[in-house]
XYZ file of C-alpha atoms in Angstrom:
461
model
C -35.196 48.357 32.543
C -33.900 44.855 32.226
C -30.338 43.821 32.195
C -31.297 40.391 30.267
C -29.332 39.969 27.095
C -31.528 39.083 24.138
C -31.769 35.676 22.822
C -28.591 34.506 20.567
C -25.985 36.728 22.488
C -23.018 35.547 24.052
C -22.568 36.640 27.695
C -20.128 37.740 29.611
C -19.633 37.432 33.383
C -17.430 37.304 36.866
C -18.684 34.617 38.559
C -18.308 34.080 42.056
C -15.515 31.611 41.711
C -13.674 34.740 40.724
C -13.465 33.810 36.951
C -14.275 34.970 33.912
C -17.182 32.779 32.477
C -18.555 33.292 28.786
C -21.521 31.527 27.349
C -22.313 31.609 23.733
C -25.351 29.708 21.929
C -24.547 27.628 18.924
C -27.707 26.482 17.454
C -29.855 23.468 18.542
C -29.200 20.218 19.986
C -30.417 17.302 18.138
C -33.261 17.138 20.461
C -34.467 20.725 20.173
C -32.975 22.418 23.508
C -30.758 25.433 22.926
C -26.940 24.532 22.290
C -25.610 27.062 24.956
C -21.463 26.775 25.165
C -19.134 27.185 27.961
C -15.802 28.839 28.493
C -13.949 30.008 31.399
C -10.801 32.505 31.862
C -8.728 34.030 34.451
C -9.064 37.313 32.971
C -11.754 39.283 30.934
C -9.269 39.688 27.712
C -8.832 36.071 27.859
C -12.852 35.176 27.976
C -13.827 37.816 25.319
C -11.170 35.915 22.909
C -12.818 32.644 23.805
C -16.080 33.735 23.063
C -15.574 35.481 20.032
C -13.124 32.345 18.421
C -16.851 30.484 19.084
C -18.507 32.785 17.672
C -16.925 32.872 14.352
C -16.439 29.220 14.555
C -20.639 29.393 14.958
C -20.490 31.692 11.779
C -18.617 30.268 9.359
C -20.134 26.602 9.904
C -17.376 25.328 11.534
C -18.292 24.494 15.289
C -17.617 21.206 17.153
C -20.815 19.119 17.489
C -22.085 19.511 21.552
C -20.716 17.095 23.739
C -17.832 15.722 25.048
C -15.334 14.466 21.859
C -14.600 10.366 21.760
C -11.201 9.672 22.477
C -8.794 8.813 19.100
C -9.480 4.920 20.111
C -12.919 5.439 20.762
C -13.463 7.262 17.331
C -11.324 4.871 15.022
C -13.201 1.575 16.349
C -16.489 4.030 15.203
C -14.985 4.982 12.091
C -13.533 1.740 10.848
C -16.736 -0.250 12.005
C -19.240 1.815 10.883
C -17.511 3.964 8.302
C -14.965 2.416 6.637
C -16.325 -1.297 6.566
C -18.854 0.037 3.524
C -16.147 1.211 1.566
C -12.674 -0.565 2.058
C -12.221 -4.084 0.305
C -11.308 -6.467 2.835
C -8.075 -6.504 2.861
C -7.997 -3.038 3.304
C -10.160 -2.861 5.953
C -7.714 -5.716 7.928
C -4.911 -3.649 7.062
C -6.123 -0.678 8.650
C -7.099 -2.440 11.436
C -4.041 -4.057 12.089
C -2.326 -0.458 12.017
C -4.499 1.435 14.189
C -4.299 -1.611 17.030
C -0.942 -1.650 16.700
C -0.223 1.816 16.159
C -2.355 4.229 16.612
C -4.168 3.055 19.401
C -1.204 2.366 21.729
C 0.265 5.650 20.305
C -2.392 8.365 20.743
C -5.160 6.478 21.551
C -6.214 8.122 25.200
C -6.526 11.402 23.850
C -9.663 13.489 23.246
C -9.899 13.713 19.547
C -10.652 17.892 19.961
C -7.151 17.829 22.187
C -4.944 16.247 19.869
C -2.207 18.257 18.630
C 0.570 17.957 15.809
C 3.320 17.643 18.435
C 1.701 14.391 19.541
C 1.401 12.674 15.953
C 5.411 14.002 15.529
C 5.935 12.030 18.461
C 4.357 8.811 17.592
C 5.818 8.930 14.381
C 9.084 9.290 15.567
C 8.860 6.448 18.198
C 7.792 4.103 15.452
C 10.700 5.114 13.200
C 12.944 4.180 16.229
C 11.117 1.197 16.734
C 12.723 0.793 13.073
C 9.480 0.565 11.288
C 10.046 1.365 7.459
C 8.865 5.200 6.431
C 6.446 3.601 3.767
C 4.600 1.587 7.401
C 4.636 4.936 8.975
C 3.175 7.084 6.161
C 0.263 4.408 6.229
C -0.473 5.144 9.491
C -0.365 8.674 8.975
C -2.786 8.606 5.887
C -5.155 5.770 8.093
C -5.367 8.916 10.728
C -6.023 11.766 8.503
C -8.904 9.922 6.779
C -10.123 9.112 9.748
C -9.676 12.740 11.461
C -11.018 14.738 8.243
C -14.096 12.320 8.423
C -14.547 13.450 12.175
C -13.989 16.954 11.124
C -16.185 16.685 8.436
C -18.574 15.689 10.670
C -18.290 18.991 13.150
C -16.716 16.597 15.832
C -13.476 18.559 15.814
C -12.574 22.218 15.016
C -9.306 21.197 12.433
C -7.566 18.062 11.216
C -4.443 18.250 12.649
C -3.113 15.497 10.378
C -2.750 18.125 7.624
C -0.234 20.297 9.448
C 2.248 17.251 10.120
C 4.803 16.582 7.740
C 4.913 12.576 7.418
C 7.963 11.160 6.992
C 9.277 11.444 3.089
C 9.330 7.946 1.551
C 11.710 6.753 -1.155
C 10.388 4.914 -4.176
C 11.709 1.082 -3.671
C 13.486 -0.486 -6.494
C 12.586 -2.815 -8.705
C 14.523 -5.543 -9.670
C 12.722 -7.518 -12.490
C 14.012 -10.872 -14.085
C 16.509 -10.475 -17.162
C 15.412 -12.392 -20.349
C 18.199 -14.801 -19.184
C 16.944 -15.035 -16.274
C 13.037 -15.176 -16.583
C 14.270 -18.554 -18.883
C 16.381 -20.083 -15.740
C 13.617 -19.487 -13.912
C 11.044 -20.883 -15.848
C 13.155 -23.663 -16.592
C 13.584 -24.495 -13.056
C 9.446 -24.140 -12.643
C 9.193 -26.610 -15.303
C 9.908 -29.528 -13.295
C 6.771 -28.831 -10.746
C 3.256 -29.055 -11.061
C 2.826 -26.026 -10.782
C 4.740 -24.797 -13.941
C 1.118 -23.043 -15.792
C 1.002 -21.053 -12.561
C 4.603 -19.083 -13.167
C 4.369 -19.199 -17.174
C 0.599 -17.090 -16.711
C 2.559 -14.652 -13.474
C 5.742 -13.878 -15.210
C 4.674 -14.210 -18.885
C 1.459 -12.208 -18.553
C 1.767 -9.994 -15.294
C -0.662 -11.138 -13.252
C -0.772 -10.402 -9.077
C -0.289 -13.607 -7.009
C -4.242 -13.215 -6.158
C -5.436 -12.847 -9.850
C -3.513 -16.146 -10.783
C -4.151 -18.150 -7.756
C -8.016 -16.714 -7.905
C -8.303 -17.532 -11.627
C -10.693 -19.581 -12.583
C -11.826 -22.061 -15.603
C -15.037 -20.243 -16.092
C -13.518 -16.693 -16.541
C -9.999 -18.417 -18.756
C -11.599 -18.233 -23.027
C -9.267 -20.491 -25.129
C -11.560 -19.895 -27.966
C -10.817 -16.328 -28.096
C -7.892 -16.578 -25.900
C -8.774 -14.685 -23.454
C -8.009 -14.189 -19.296
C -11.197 -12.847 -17.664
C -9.328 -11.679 -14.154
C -12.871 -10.653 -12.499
C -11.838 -12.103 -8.981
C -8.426 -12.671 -6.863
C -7.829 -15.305 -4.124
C -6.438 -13.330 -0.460
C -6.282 -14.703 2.746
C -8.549 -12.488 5.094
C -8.242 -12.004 9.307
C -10.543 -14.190 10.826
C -13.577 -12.591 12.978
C -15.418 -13.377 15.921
C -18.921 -14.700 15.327
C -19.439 -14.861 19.327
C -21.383 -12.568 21.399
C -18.056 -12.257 23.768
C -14.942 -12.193 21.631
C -12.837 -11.082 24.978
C -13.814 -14.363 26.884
C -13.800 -16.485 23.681
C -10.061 -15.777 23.538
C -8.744 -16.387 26.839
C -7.330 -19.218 27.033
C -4.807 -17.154 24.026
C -4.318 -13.828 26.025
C -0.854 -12.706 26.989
C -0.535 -9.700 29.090
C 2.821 -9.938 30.350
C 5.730 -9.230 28.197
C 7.774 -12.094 27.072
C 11.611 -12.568 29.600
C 14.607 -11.144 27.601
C 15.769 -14.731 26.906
C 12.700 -16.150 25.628
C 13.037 -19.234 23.523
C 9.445 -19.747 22.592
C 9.242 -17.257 20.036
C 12.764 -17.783 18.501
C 12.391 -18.214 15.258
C 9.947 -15.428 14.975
C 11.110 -12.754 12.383
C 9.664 -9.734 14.362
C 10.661 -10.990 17.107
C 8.330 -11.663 20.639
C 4.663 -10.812 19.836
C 3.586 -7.562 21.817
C 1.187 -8.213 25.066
C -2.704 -8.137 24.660
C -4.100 -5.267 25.356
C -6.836 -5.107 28.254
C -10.130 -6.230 26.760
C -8.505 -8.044 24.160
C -10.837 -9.237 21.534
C -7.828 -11.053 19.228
C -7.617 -14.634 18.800
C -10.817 -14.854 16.406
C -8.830 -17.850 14.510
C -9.692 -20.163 17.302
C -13.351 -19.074 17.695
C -16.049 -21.904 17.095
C -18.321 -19.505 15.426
C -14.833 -17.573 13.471
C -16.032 -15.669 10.491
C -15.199 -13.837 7.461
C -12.071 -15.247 7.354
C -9.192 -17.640 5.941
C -8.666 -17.917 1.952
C -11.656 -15.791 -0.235
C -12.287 -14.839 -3.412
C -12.906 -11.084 -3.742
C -13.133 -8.762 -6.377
C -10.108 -6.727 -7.773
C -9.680 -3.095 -5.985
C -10.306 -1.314 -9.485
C -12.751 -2.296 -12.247
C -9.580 -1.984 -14.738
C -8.819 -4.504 -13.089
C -11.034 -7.246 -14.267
C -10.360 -5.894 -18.085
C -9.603 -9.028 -19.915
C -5.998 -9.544 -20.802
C -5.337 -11.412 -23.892
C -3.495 -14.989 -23.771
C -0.748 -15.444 -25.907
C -1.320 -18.437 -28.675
C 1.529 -20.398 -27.451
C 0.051 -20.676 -24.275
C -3.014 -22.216 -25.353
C -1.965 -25.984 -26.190
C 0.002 -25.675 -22.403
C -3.190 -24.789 -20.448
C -5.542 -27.224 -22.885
C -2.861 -30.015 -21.408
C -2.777 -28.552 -17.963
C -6.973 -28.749 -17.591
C -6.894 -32.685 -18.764
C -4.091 -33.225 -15.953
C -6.329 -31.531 -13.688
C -9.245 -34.099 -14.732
C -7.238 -36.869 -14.218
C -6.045 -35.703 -11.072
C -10.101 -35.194 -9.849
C -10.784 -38.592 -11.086
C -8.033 -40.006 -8.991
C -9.171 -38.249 -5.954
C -12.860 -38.961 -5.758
C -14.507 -38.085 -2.742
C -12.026 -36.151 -1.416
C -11.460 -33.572 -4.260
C -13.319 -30.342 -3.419
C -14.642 -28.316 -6.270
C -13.346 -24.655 -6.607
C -13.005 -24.714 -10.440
C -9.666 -22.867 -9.622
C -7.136 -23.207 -12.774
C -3.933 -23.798 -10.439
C -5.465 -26.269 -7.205
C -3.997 -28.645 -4.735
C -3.917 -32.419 -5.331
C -7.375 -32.201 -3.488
C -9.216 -29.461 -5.824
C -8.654 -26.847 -2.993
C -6.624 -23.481 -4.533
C -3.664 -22.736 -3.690
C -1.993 -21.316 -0.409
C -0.298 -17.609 -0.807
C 1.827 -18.374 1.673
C 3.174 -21.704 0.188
C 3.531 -19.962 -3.414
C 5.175 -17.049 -2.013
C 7.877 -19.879 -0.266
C 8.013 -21.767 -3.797
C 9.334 -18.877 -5.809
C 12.292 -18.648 -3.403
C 12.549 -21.989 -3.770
C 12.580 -21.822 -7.303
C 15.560 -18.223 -7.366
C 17.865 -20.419 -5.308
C 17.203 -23.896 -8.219
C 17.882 -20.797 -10.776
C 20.895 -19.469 -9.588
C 18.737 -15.921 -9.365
C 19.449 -13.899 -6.207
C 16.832 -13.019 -3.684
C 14.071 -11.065 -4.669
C 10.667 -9.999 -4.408
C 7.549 -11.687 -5.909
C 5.811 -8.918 -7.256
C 9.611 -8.421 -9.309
C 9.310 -11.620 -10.550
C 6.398 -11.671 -12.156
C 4.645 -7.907 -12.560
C 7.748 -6.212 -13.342
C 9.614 -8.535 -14.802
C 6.354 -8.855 -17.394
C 6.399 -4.880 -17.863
C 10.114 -4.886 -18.366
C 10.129 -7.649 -20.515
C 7.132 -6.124 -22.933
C 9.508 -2.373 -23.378
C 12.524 -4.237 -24.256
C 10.691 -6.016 -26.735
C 9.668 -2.845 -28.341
C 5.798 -2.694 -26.821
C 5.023 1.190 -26.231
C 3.799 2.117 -22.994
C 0.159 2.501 -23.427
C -0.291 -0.894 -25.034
C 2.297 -2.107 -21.247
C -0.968 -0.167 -19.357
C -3.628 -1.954 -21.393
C -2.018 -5.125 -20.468
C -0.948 -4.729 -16.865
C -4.635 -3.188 -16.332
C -2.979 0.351 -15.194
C -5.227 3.533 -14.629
C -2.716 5.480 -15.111
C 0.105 5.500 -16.943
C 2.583 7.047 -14.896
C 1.892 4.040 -12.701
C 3.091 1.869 -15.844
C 6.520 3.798 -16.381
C 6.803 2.775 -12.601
C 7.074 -0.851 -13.157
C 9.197 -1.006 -16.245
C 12.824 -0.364 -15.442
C 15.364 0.530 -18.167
C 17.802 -2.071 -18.960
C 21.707 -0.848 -19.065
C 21.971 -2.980 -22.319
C 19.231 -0.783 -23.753
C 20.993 2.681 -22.376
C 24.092 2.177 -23.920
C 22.839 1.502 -27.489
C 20.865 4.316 -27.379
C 23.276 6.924 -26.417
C 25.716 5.204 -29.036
C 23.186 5.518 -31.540
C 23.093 9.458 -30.700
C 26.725 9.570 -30.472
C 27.190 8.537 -34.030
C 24.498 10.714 -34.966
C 26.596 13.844 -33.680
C 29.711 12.903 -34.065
C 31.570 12.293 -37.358
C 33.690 8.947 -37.562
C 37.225 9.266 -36.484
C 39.938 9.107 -39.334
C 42.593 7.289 -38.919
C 46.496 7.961 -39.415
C 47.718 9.682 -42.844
C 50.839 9.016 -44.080
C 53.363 11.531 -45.909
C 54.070 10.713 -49.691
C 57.122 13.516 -49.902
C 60.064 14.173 -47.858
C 60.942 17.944 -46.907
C 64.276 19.337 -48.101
C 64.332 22.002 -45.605
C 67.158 22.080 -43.714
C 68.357 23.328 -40.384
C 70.893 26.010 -42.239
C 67.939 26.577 -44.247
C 65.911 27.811 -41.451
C 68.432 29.979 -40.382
C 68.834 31.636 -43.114
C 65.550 32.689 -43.638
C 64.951 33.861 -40.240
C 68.176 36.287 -40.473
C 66.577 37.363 -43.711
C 63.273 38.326 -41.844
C 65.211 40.516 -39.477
């Protein structure tokens, strides 16, 4: 009689090595020969719990593809090439770049995506917080990962996402800190002596992001019905490398060797010295001849609320009809050399409007107004949310105008004003508590007297 086990069955073996072998088939390989799996133990307990964990991975649906799993760099350059570039706006997509060269690759990047553990993403994360990168930078990189890994688990390349039994670390809400009233008028006031006044009024008086009112342009801005059409936003993008060998392209820009403790070259740098290039760099795309993809764009909002139209309000409306015969008389001055963008808030040449140098004009402008440091998106987002609740706006008519989805998002941006808190709890205190009276006065004099007293209390006794 034969021994032969029939066809689907795992075996079960000593093998001559003197270990326990165990071979279990899976299914089919993509092309058509049988998907037969190997494991090995030193003892037979430990092979028959190998083989049957396949097994019921096989079962339930849940088995590894066949094959030999990418490493975690190998599968995020697949996954953010291939995967992610049809889905992410561009921004995104540099962002997440950025994170997993800088992160995740140097991090975890040499492991086997089917080896990685929870212990090692702990670690990373806990390097990077010593490396005193903010909680909010490392629970991007731990949500970059996890969308990455549950795509590769999705995809039977790995057993589990181990991403989902870390615990990133817990991130506190930042504070806002919008402009006052007072203080949105210094401001403004201070703006009103530049060019470039329009481009604050429309930020901080309507709530636009930096890249809706730099990207606005004339033919989406209706001052007949007086409305903003914000259907694209201006954002500087990473250049790419148009070249067939980005590696060489870049060399004359590589730096391998970390910078001497008492470098002066990068001095002034806020992060201080630039990290090395990795081996097969492929950086450095700004200074190809054939760079791509890159430098100022207009792209489209990341949500189609987005691009609702917001209306202007009618004082603005003799301000920007001034503002757009400037402009012509500034394009008439410059000729040949003004290039057309039809951008509401350009250069002296037509061209729109660096981030970079409007980010560095609104400090300029704080310190002119006496306003202490803050952040842009304060200045203008906030401050317009803020502004809108003290003025008696309710909160979905604040989400209709700052575009929200949500309107938990909304009660995010507007901050409660201490001015506002302490009316309203004296308005409930006077509610609940009766006026105080004030001092009465006594129209009779007592004739009790102290032999008086006396008397009665021996009486009592």
């Amino acid at each position: 009689m034969s021994t032969r086990k029939p066809n689907h069955e795992s075996t079960v073996y000593l093998g001559a090595d003197g270990r326990w072998h165990g071979r279990v088939t899976m299914g089919v390989k993509d092309d058509g020969s049988p998907d037969r799996r190997h494991r090995s133990a030193r003892t037979e307990p430990e092979i028959k719990r190998k083989v049957k964990k396949l097994e019921k991975q096989r079962d339930e649906g849940n088995a590894p593809k066949a094959g030999r799993a990418p490493t975690v760099a190998g599968w995020m350059t697949t996954y953010l090439t291939d995967i992610a570039s049809l889905k992410l706006r561009p921004r995104s997509l540099d962002d997440y770049w950025s994170k997993t060269r800088n992160d995740i690759v140097p991090g975890i990047g040499q492991h086997r995506l089917d080896k990685l553990r929870p212990e090692h993403l702990e670690r990373m994360y806990r390097v990077m917080l010593d490396e005193g990168h903010a909680p909010s930078h490392v629970l991007k990189v731990h949500r970059i990962l996890s969308r990455a890994l549950k795509i590769a688990h999705r995809r039977r390349m790995i057993s589990e996402n181990v991403a989902t039994l870390v615990d990133p670390p817990s991130l506190d809400e930042t504070e806002t800190n919008p402009f006052t009233q007072e203080e949105a008028r210094a401001f403004l006031e201070a703006a009103a002596k530049r060019p470039t006044f329009m481009r604050w009024i429309v930020g901080v008086g309507v709530g636009f992001r930096q890249g809706e009112t730099l990207g606005l342009r004339w033919k989406y801005v209706d001052l007949e019905n007086e409305l903003f059409h914000p259907q694209w936003q201006l954002q500087r993008l990473t250049w790419q490398h148009g070249c067939t060998d980005p590696h060489a392209c870049g060399g004359p820009r590589h730096r391998f060797d970390p910078c001497p403790d008492n470098c002066t070259r990068h001095k002034g740098y806020k992060r201080g010295c630039p990290k090395p290039c990795p081996p097969g760099c492929t950086r450095h795309a700004s200074t190809c001849p054939e760079r791509q993809k890159g430098g100022l764009a207009f792209t489209r909002p990341k949500t189609k609320k987005s691009r609702n139209p917001v209306p202007i309000p009618p004082p603005y409306i003799p301000y920007l009809l001034e503002h757009r015969a400037q402009q012509e008389e500034a394009k008439a001055a410059a000729g040949e050399l003004w290039e057309e963008h039809d951008v509401v808030f350009a250069r002296p040449d037509g061209r729109p409007l660096d981030p970079r140098q409007d980010w560095e004009e609104f400090k300029e402008l704080l310190a002119e107004a006496g306003i202490d440091d803050r952040r842009l998106y304060d200045g203008s987002r906030h401050t317009a949310g803020t502004i809108l609740n003290e003025l008696g706006v309710d909160m979905p008519t604040i989400m209709e105008i700052l575009r929200h989805t949500q309107i938990s998002q909304t009660r995010r941006y507007v901050k409660g004003r201490s001015t506002l808190t302490r009316d309203a709890m004296k308005r409930i205190g006077d509610t609940f508590m009766p006026p105080p009276q004030g001092p009465t006065e006594t129209t009779t004099e007592t004739t009790d007297t102290r032999t008086a007293r006396a008397r009665r209390r021996r009486r009592v006794r």
